[in-house]
């Protein structure tokens, strides 16, 4: 979005305007009602949204984040915008879940997906059949970004595709701006969650979602800390200590993360504990999964890579290659 666009928003008359139902169907309901906005047009490289207050910087940022394409914003009459929103975007649609998988997996994932209905207050569970990596189109990404939670079940891919382009799941996850769940072998009921922390990630979204899942399912929460992970974790420590109290009292990245996630989870009556492991992350994760009988792993989505074969911390990539438990990646 250019500076001139941010400062000058053309007006549009919406009287007798014909709404594109497919375009509106993909627009997140929370953006519509929070920012009094509705999409009206889309091209190959941009989409157009009419807003009551386009000068709202937070609203512009949230709308742009929801789409891969560039946002063009127009100013519309607030009463007409709200009338169109109430007519075409039901307010009861608080959350939406999308299941992307082959036809053979759809029945088995339906029950698992509906477990998350009360967690994200989902009113709609949609299905999208993907039988090959060719389904990972720009149109698919834009459509999936309109959902609060996307289930991704890997379609078959050749060895050459995996070597050249990397994991299909990681490529999809990096392009999506919403939380993704890799179902693998769904486990019900969910009795135990494991939270995996990453250096530098904002834990607020992860902690909030974990808190809602634990409250809804009465599951216990294990926050796994693998020491040492990355030297940056220990910035602010006079030396590398293995005491949990030392880390919690420090100004290190890890200390700040643990304090924040603990504060959020303590607001709800949740059974939880922090566990420290020393050694290779893969071994620590596998050991914790076995000991605590983990049903679901929750962690933040990895940062985008410049190249498919390069990554600062490929813990998530390795996790998706060998883990058999469902993995929820928060946005």
Short mmCIF file of C-alpha atoms in Angstrom, two decimals:
data_model
loop_
_atom_site.label_atom_id
_atom_site.label_comp_id
_atom_site.label_asym_id
_atom_site.label_seq_id
_atom_site.Cartn_x
_atom_site.Cartn_y
_atom_site.Cartn_z
CA UNK A 1 0.00 0.00 0.00
CA UNK A 2 1.55 3.32 -1.07
CA UNK A 3 1.76 6.47 1.04
CA UNK A 4 -0.69 8.26 -1.23
CA UNK A 5 -3.18 5.42 -0.83
CA UNK A 6 -2.88 5.59 2.95
CA UNK A 7 -3.62 9.33 2.96
CA UNK A 8 -6.31 9.57 0.27
CA UNK A 9 -9.15 7.08 0.04
CA UNK A 10 -11.63 7.55 -2.83
CA UNK A 11 -15.34 7.35 -2.05
CA UNK A 12 -17.61 4.82 -3.68
CA UNK A 13 -21.41 4.71 -3.90
CA UNK A 14 -22.72 1.28 -2.90
CA UNK A 15 -26.39 1.83 -3.71
CA UNK A 16 -27.70 -1.14 -5.74
CA UNK A 17 -24.18 -2.59 -5.77
CA UNK A 18 -24.03 -6.24 -6.88
CA UNK A 19 -22.00 -8.24 -4.34
CA UNK A 20 -19.66 -11.03 -5.46
CA UNK A 21 -20.86 -13.84 -3.18
CA UNK A 22 -17.77 -16.02 -3.72
CA UNK A 23 -15.49 -13.14 -2.79
CA UNK A 24 -17.54 -12.24 0.30
CA UNK A 25 -17.66 -15.90 1.33
CA UNK A 26 -13.88 -15.93 1.74
CA UNK A 27 -13.74 -12.72 3.76
CA UNK A 28 -13.19 -13.22 7.54
CA UNK A 29 -16.32 -12.26 9.47
CA UNK A 30 -14.29 -10.73 12.32
CA UNK A 31 -12.65 -8.26 9.89
CA UNK A 32 -16.04 -7.33 8.48
CA UNK A 33 -17.67 -6.57 11.83
CA UNK A 34 -14.65 -5.15 13.67
CA UNK A 35 -13.60 -2.76 10.92
CA UNK A 36 -16.91 -2.25 9.08
CA UNK A 37 -15.41 -3.52 5.83
CA UNK A 38 -16.49 -5.69 2.91
CA UNK A 39 -14.67 -6.79 -0.28
CA UNK A 40 -16.16 -5.77 -3.62
CA UNK A 41 -13.63 -6.75 -6.32
CA UNK A 42 -10.53 -8.84 -6.99
CA UNK A 43 -7.93 -9.12 -9.77
CA UNK A 44 -4.84 -11.26 -10.22
CA UNK A 45 -2.63 -8.91 -8.18
CA UNK A 46 -4.92 -6.94 -5.86
CA UNK A 47 -8.30 -6.89 -4.12
CA UNK A 48 -10.58 -3.97 -3.27
CA UNK A 49 -12.27 -3.47 0.10
CA UNK A 50 -14.80 -0.79 1.07
CA UNK A 51 -14.49 0.50 4.64
CA UNK A 52 -16.30 3.00 6.80
CA UNK A 53 -12.97 4.29 8.22
CA UNK A 54 -10.07 3.39 5.88
CA UNK A 55 -7.75 5.77 7.78
CA UNK A 56 -7.71 3.25 10.67
CA UNK A 57 -4.11 1.96 10.47
CA UNK A 58 -4.76 -1.15 12.59
CA UNK A 59 -7.68 -2.09 10.34
CA UNK A 60 -5.60 -1.64 7.19
CA UNK A 61 -2.81 -3.81 8.57
CA UNK A 62 -5.19 -6.59 9.63
CA UNK A 63 -6.95 -6.65 6.27
CA UNK A 64 -3.69 -6.66 4.33
CA UNK A 65 -2.36 -9.51 6.48
CA UNK A 66 -5.37 -11.66 5.62
CA UNK A 67 -4.56 -11.61 1.90
CA UNK A 68 -1.51 -12.31 -0.23
CA UNK A 69 -2.49 -9.64 -2.76
CA UNK A 70 -2.14 -5.88 -2.43
CA UNK A 71 -5.08 -4.12 -0.78
CA UNK A 72 -6.94 -1.23 -2.42
CA UNK A 73 -9.18 0.52 0.10
CA UNK A 74 -12.19 2.70 -0.64
CA UNK A 75 -14.42 4.75 1.64
CA UNK A 76 -18.09 3.87 1.75
CA UNK A 77 -21.16 5.10 3.59
CA UNK A 78 -21.07 3.42 7.04
CA UNK A 79 -24.77 2.59 7.05
CA UNK A 80 -24.68 0.95 3.62
CA UNK A 81 -21.46 -0.94 4.42
CA UNK A 82 -22.98 -2.30 7.64
CA UNK A 83 -26.20 -3.23 5.85
CA UNK A 84 -24.27 -5.27 3.27
CA UNK A 85 -22.23 -6.95 6.01
CA UNK A 86 -25.33 -7.98 7.97
CA UNK A 87 -26.98 -9.21 4.78
CA UNK A 88 -24.13 -11.28 3.34
CA UNK A 89 -21.86 -12.11 6.32
CA UNK A 90 -23.82 -13.64 9.24
CA UNK A 91 -22.50 -12.47 12.58
CA UNK A 92 -22.97 -15.98 14.02
CA UNK A 93 -20.07 -17.08 11.84
CA UNK A 94 -17.53 -16.40 14.59
CA UNK A 95 -15.05 -18.96 13.35
CA UNK A 96 -14.56 -21.23 10.37
CA UNK A 97 -12.59 -24.45 9.95
CA UNK A 98 -11.30 -25.73 6.62
CA UNK A 99 -10.29 -29.38 6.09
CA UNK A 100 -7.85 -29.87 3.20
CA UNK A 101 -7.17 -33.52 2.42
CA UNK A 102 -7.73 -36.33 0.00
CA UNK A 103 -11.20 -37.83 -0.34
CA UNK A 104 -10.15 -40.94 1.60
CA UNK A 105 -9.36 -38.94 4.77
CA UNK A 106 -12.42 -36.68 4.90
CA UNK A 107 -14.68 -38.92 7.07
CA UNK A 108 -11.99 -39.64 9.68
CA UNK A 109 -11.05 -35.95 10.04
CA UNK A 110 -14.61 -34.66 10.40
CA UNK A 111 -15.03 -35.87 13.98
CA UNK A 112 -11.60 -34.56 14.95
CA UNK A 113 -12.25 -31.17 13.37
CA UNK A 114 -15.57 -30.76 15.20
CA UNK A 115 -13.67 -31.18 18.48
CA UNK A 116 -12.36 -27.67 17.83
CA UNK A 117 -15.83 -26.17 17.18
CA UNK A 118 -16.34 -24.88 20.75
CA UNK A 119 -12.67 -23.86 21.01
CA UNK A 120 -12.74 -21.32 18.19
CA UNK A 121 -16.55 -20.94 18.26
CA UNK A 122 -16.76 -22.36 14.75
CA UNK A 123 -20.06 -22.26 12.94
CA UNK A 124 -18.85 -23.76 9.66
CA UNK A 125 -16.58 -26.68 8.77
CA UNK A 126 -15.78 -26.72 5.05
CA UNK A 127 -13.89 -29.25 2.94
CA UNK A 128 -11.36 -28.83 0.16
CA UNK A 129 -10.05 -31.93 -1.60
CA UNK A 130 -6.38 -31.79 -2.53
CA UNK A 131 -5.01 -34.87 -4.24
CA UNK A 132 -1.59 -33.50 -5.32
CA UNK A 133 0.85 -30.63 -4.73
CA UNK A 134 -0.66 -28.90 -7.79
CA UNK A 135 -3.50 -27.88 -5.48
CA UNK A 136 -1.24 -25.39 -3.67
CA UNK A 137 -2.33 -22.46 -5.84
CA UNK A 138 -2.57 -18.75 -5.03
CA UNK A 139 -6.37 -19.08 -5.12
CA UNK A 140 -6.24 -21.89 -2.56
CA UNK A 141 -4.00 -19.82 -0.24
CA UNK A 142 -6.26 -16.76 -0.43
CA UNK A 143 -9.33 -18.87 0.26
CA UNK A 144 -7.71 -20.71 3.20
CA UNK A 145 -6.62 -17.41 4.79
CA UNK A 146 -10.29 -16.60 5.36
CA UNK A 147 -10.53 -19.40 7.95
CA UNK A 148 -9.54 -19.37 11.62
CA UNK A 149 -8.13 -22.92 11.49
CA UNK A 150 -6.97 -25.01 8.53
CA UNK A 151 -6.44 -28.77 8.65
CA UNK A 152 -3.70 -29.87 6.23
CA UNK A 153 -3.33 -33.53 5.33
CA UNK A 154 -0.33 -34.10 3.06
CA UNK A 155 -1.06 -35.21 -0.50
CA UNK A 156 1.41 -37.65 -2.08
CA UNK A 157 4.55 -36.09 -3.56
CA UNK A 158 7.53 -37.51 -5.36
CA UNK A 159 11.04 -37.71 -3.89
CA UNK A 160 12.31 -35.15 -6.41
CA UNK A 161 9.57 -32.69 -5.38
CA UNK A 162 10.48 -33.05 -1.71
CA UNK A 163 14.19 -32.53 -2.44
CA UNK A 164 13.75 -29.54 -4.77
CA UNK A 165 10.77 -27.80 -3.16
CA UNK A 166 10.83 -29.11 0.40
CA UNK A 167 7.90 -30.31 2.51
CA UNK A 168 4.45 -29.64 0.99
CA UNK A 169 3.15 -28.89 4.48
CA UNK A 170 5.89 -26.36 5.22
CA UNK A 171 5.38 -24.63 1.88
CA UNK A 172 1.66 -24.31 2.58
CA UNK A 173 2.17 -23.24 6.20
CA UNK A 174 4.66 -20.51 5.30
CA UNK A 175 2.18 -18.93 2.85
CA UNK A 176 -0.84 -19.11 5.15
CA UNK A 177 -1.58 -16.34 7.66
CA UNK A 178 -3.82 -18.52 9.81
CA UNK A 179 -3.30 -21.34 12.30
CA UNK A 180 -2.75 -24.76 10.74
CA UNK A 181 -3.22 -28.25 12.13
CA UNK A 182 -1.36 -31.24 10.68
CA UNK A 183 -3.67 -34.09 11.81
CA UNK A 184 -1.46 -37.14 11.10
CA UNK A 185 -3.00 -39.69 13.52
CA UNK A 186 -5.81 -37.85 15.39
CA UNK A 187 -6.12 -38.77 19.07
CA UNK A 188 -9.39 -38.34 20.94
CA UNK A 189 -10.11 -37.33 23.59
CA UNK A 190 -7.36 -34.72 23.97
CA UNK A 191 -6.04 -35.23 27.49
CA UNK A 192 -2.51 -33.83 27.25
CA UNK A 193 -0.98 -30.94 25.28
CA UNK A 194 2.68 -30.15 24.73
CA UNK A 195 3.80 -26.59 23.97
CA UNK A 196 7.10 -26.24 22.11
CA UNK A 197 8.75 -22.81 22.38
CA UNK A 198 10.88 -21.16 19.69
CA UNK A 199 13.40 -18.38 20.17
CA UNK A 200 12.04 -14.95 19.35
CA UNK A 201 8.45 -16.01 18.67
CA UNK A 202 5.50 -14.13 20.14
CA UNK A 203 3.90 -16.60 22.55
CA UNK A 204 0.66 -14.66 23.10
CA UNK A 205 -1.25 -16.29 20.22
CA UNK A 206 0.09 -19.73 21.15
CA UNK A 207 -0.74 -19.34 24.84
CA UNK A 208 -4.24 -18.03 24.10
CA UNK A 209 -5.09 -20.98 21.83
CA UNK A 210 -3.54 -23.51 24.22
CA UNK A 211 -5.56 -22.03 27.09
CA UNK A 212 -8.81 -22.36 25.14
CA UNK A 213 -8.07 -25.95 24.11
CA UNK A 214 -7.11 -26.97 27.65
CA UNK A 215 -10.18 -25.29 29.18
CA UNK A 216 -12.53 -26.91 26.67
CA UNK A 217 -11.07 -30.43 26.87
CA UNK A 218 -9.83 -30.37 30.48
CA UNK A 219 -6.41 -31.38 29.18
CA UNK A 220 -3.12 -30.98 31.01
CA UNK A 221 -0.42 -28.73 29.52
CA UNK A 222 3.31 -29.45 29.37
CA UNK A 223 5.59 -26.56 28.33
CA UNK A 224 8.75 -28.18 26.98
CA UNK A 225 12.04 -26.30 27.19
CA UNK A 226 15.06 -27.96 25.59
CA UNK A 227 18.44 -26.71 26.90
CA UNK A 228 20.57 -25.60 25.25
CA UNK A 229 18.62 -24.55 22.18
CA UNK A 230 20.01 -21.38 20.63
CA UNK A 231 22.67 -19.09 22.22
CA UNK A 232 20.29 -16.15 21.74
CA UNK A 233 18.03 -17.78 24.33
CA UNK A 234 20.58 -16.88 27.00
CA UNK A 235 20.97 -13.19 26.30
CA UNK A 236 20.72 -11.47 29.68
CA UNK A 237 22.15 -14.38 31.69
CA UNK A 238 25.56 -14.03 33.33
CA UNK A 239 26.16 -17.68 32.51
CA UNK A 240 24.25 -20.68 31.18
CA UNK A 241 22.36 -22.17 34.10
CA UNK A 242 19.92 -25.06 34.09
CA UNK A 243 17.79 -23.80 36.98
CA UNK A 244 14.23 -22.94 36.04
CA UNK A 245 14.07 -20.18 38.64
CA UNK A 246 17.21 -18.54 37.17
CA UNK A 247 15.73 -18.57 33.68
CA UNK A 248 12.34 -17.25 34.83
CA UNK A 249 14.01 -14.35 36.67
CA UNK A 250 16.31 -13.46 33.78
CA UNK A 251 15.75 -11.00 30.95
CA UNK A 252 16.70 -13.64 28.38
CA UNK A 253 14.42 -14.33 25.44
CA UNK A 254 13.46 -17.68 26.92
CA UNK A 255 12.80 -16.15 30.35
CA UNK A 256 10.46 -13.54 28.87
CA UNK A 257 8.63 -16.20 26.86
CA UNK A 258 8.11 -18.47 29.86
CA UNK A 259 6.84 -15.64 32.07
CA UNK A 260 4.38 -14.50 29.41
CA UNK A 261 2.96 -17.93 28.60
CA UNK A 262 2.75 -18.81 32.32
CA UNK A 263 0.88 -15.57 33.06
CA UNK A 264 -1.68 -16.24 30.33
CA UNK A 265 -2.24 -19.88 31.25
CA UNK A 266 -2.56 -19.07 34.96
CA UNK A 267 -5.60 -16.93 34.20
CA UNK A 268 -7.56 -20.14 33.62
CA UNK A 269 -7.89 -23.20 35.92
CA UNK A 270 -5.46 -25.26 33.83
CA UNK A 271 -3.25 -28.10 34.96
CA UNK A 272 0.22 -27.36 33.63
CA UNK A 273 3.93 -27.63 34.24
CA UNK A 274 7.22 -26.51 32.72
CA UNK A 275 9.76 -29.22 31.97
CA UNK A 276 13.43 -28.72 31.17
CA UNK A 277 15.34 -31.15 28.97
CA UNK A 278 18.98 -31.05 28.04
CA UNK A 279 20.19 -32.52 24.78
CA UNK A 280 19.05 -32.76 21.18
CA UNK A 281 15.54 -31.32 20.61
CA UNK A 282 14.32 -34.35 18.66
CA UNK A 283 15.23 -36.76 21.44
CA UNK A 284 13.73 -34.54 24.13
CA UNK A 285 10.46 -34.17 22.21
CA UNK A 286 10.15 -37.92 21.62
CA UNK A 287 10.90 -38.66 25.27
CA UNK A 288 8.29 -36.18 26.48
CA UNK A 289 5.67 -37.50 24.05
CA UNK A 290 6.16 -41.02 25.39
CA UNK A 291 6.33 -40.12 29.08
CA UNK A 292 3.38 -37.70 29.14
CA UNK A 293 1.26 -39.51 26.52
CA UNK A 294 0.91 -36.30 24.51
CA UNK A 295 -2.18 -36.11 22.29
CA UNK A 296 -1.48 -32.76 20.59
CA UNK A 297 1.67 -30.69 20.03
CA UNK A 298 1.26 -26.91 19.81
CA UNK A 299 3.96 -24.57 18.55
CA UNK A 300 4.33 -21.35 16.57
CA UNK A 301 4.62 -21.44 12.80
CA UNK A 302 8.23 -21.27 11.56
CA UNK A 303 9.54 -18.15 9.91
CA UNK A 304 9.58 -18.00 6.14
CA UNK A 305 12.69 -19.36 4.44
CA UNK A 306 14.53 -17.72 1.57
CA UNK A 307 15.31 -21.15 0.14
CA UNK A 308 13.50 -24.47 0.64
CA UNK A 309 16.67 -26.16 1.91
CA UNK A 310 17.72 -23.43 4.36
CA UNK A 311 16.23 -22.68 7.78
CA UNK A 312 17.58 -21.08 10.96
CA UNK A 313 15.90 -23.62 13.20
CA UNK A 314 14.43 -26.61 11.38
CA UNK A 315 12.93 -28.18 14.52
CA UNK A 316 9.40 -27.81 13.10
CA UNK A 317 10.46 -29.23 9.75
CA UNK A 318 12.03 -32.28 11.36
CA UNK A 319 9.03 -32.60 13.67
CA UNK A 320 6.67 -32.82 10.70
CA UNK A 321 8.86 -35.44 9.05
CA UNK A 322 8.94 -38.00 11.84
CA UNK A 323 6.27 -37.21 14.42
CA UNK A 324 3.06 -39.26 14.48
CA UNK A 325 1.08 -36.94 16.77
CA UNK A 326 -1.11 -34.11 15.47
CA UNK A 327 0.78 -30.79 15.34
CA UNK A 328 -0.99 -27.43 15.67
CA UNK A 329 0.97 -24.45 14.34
CA UNK A 330 -0.32 -21.10 15.61
CA UNK A 331 -0.23 -17.94 13.50
#
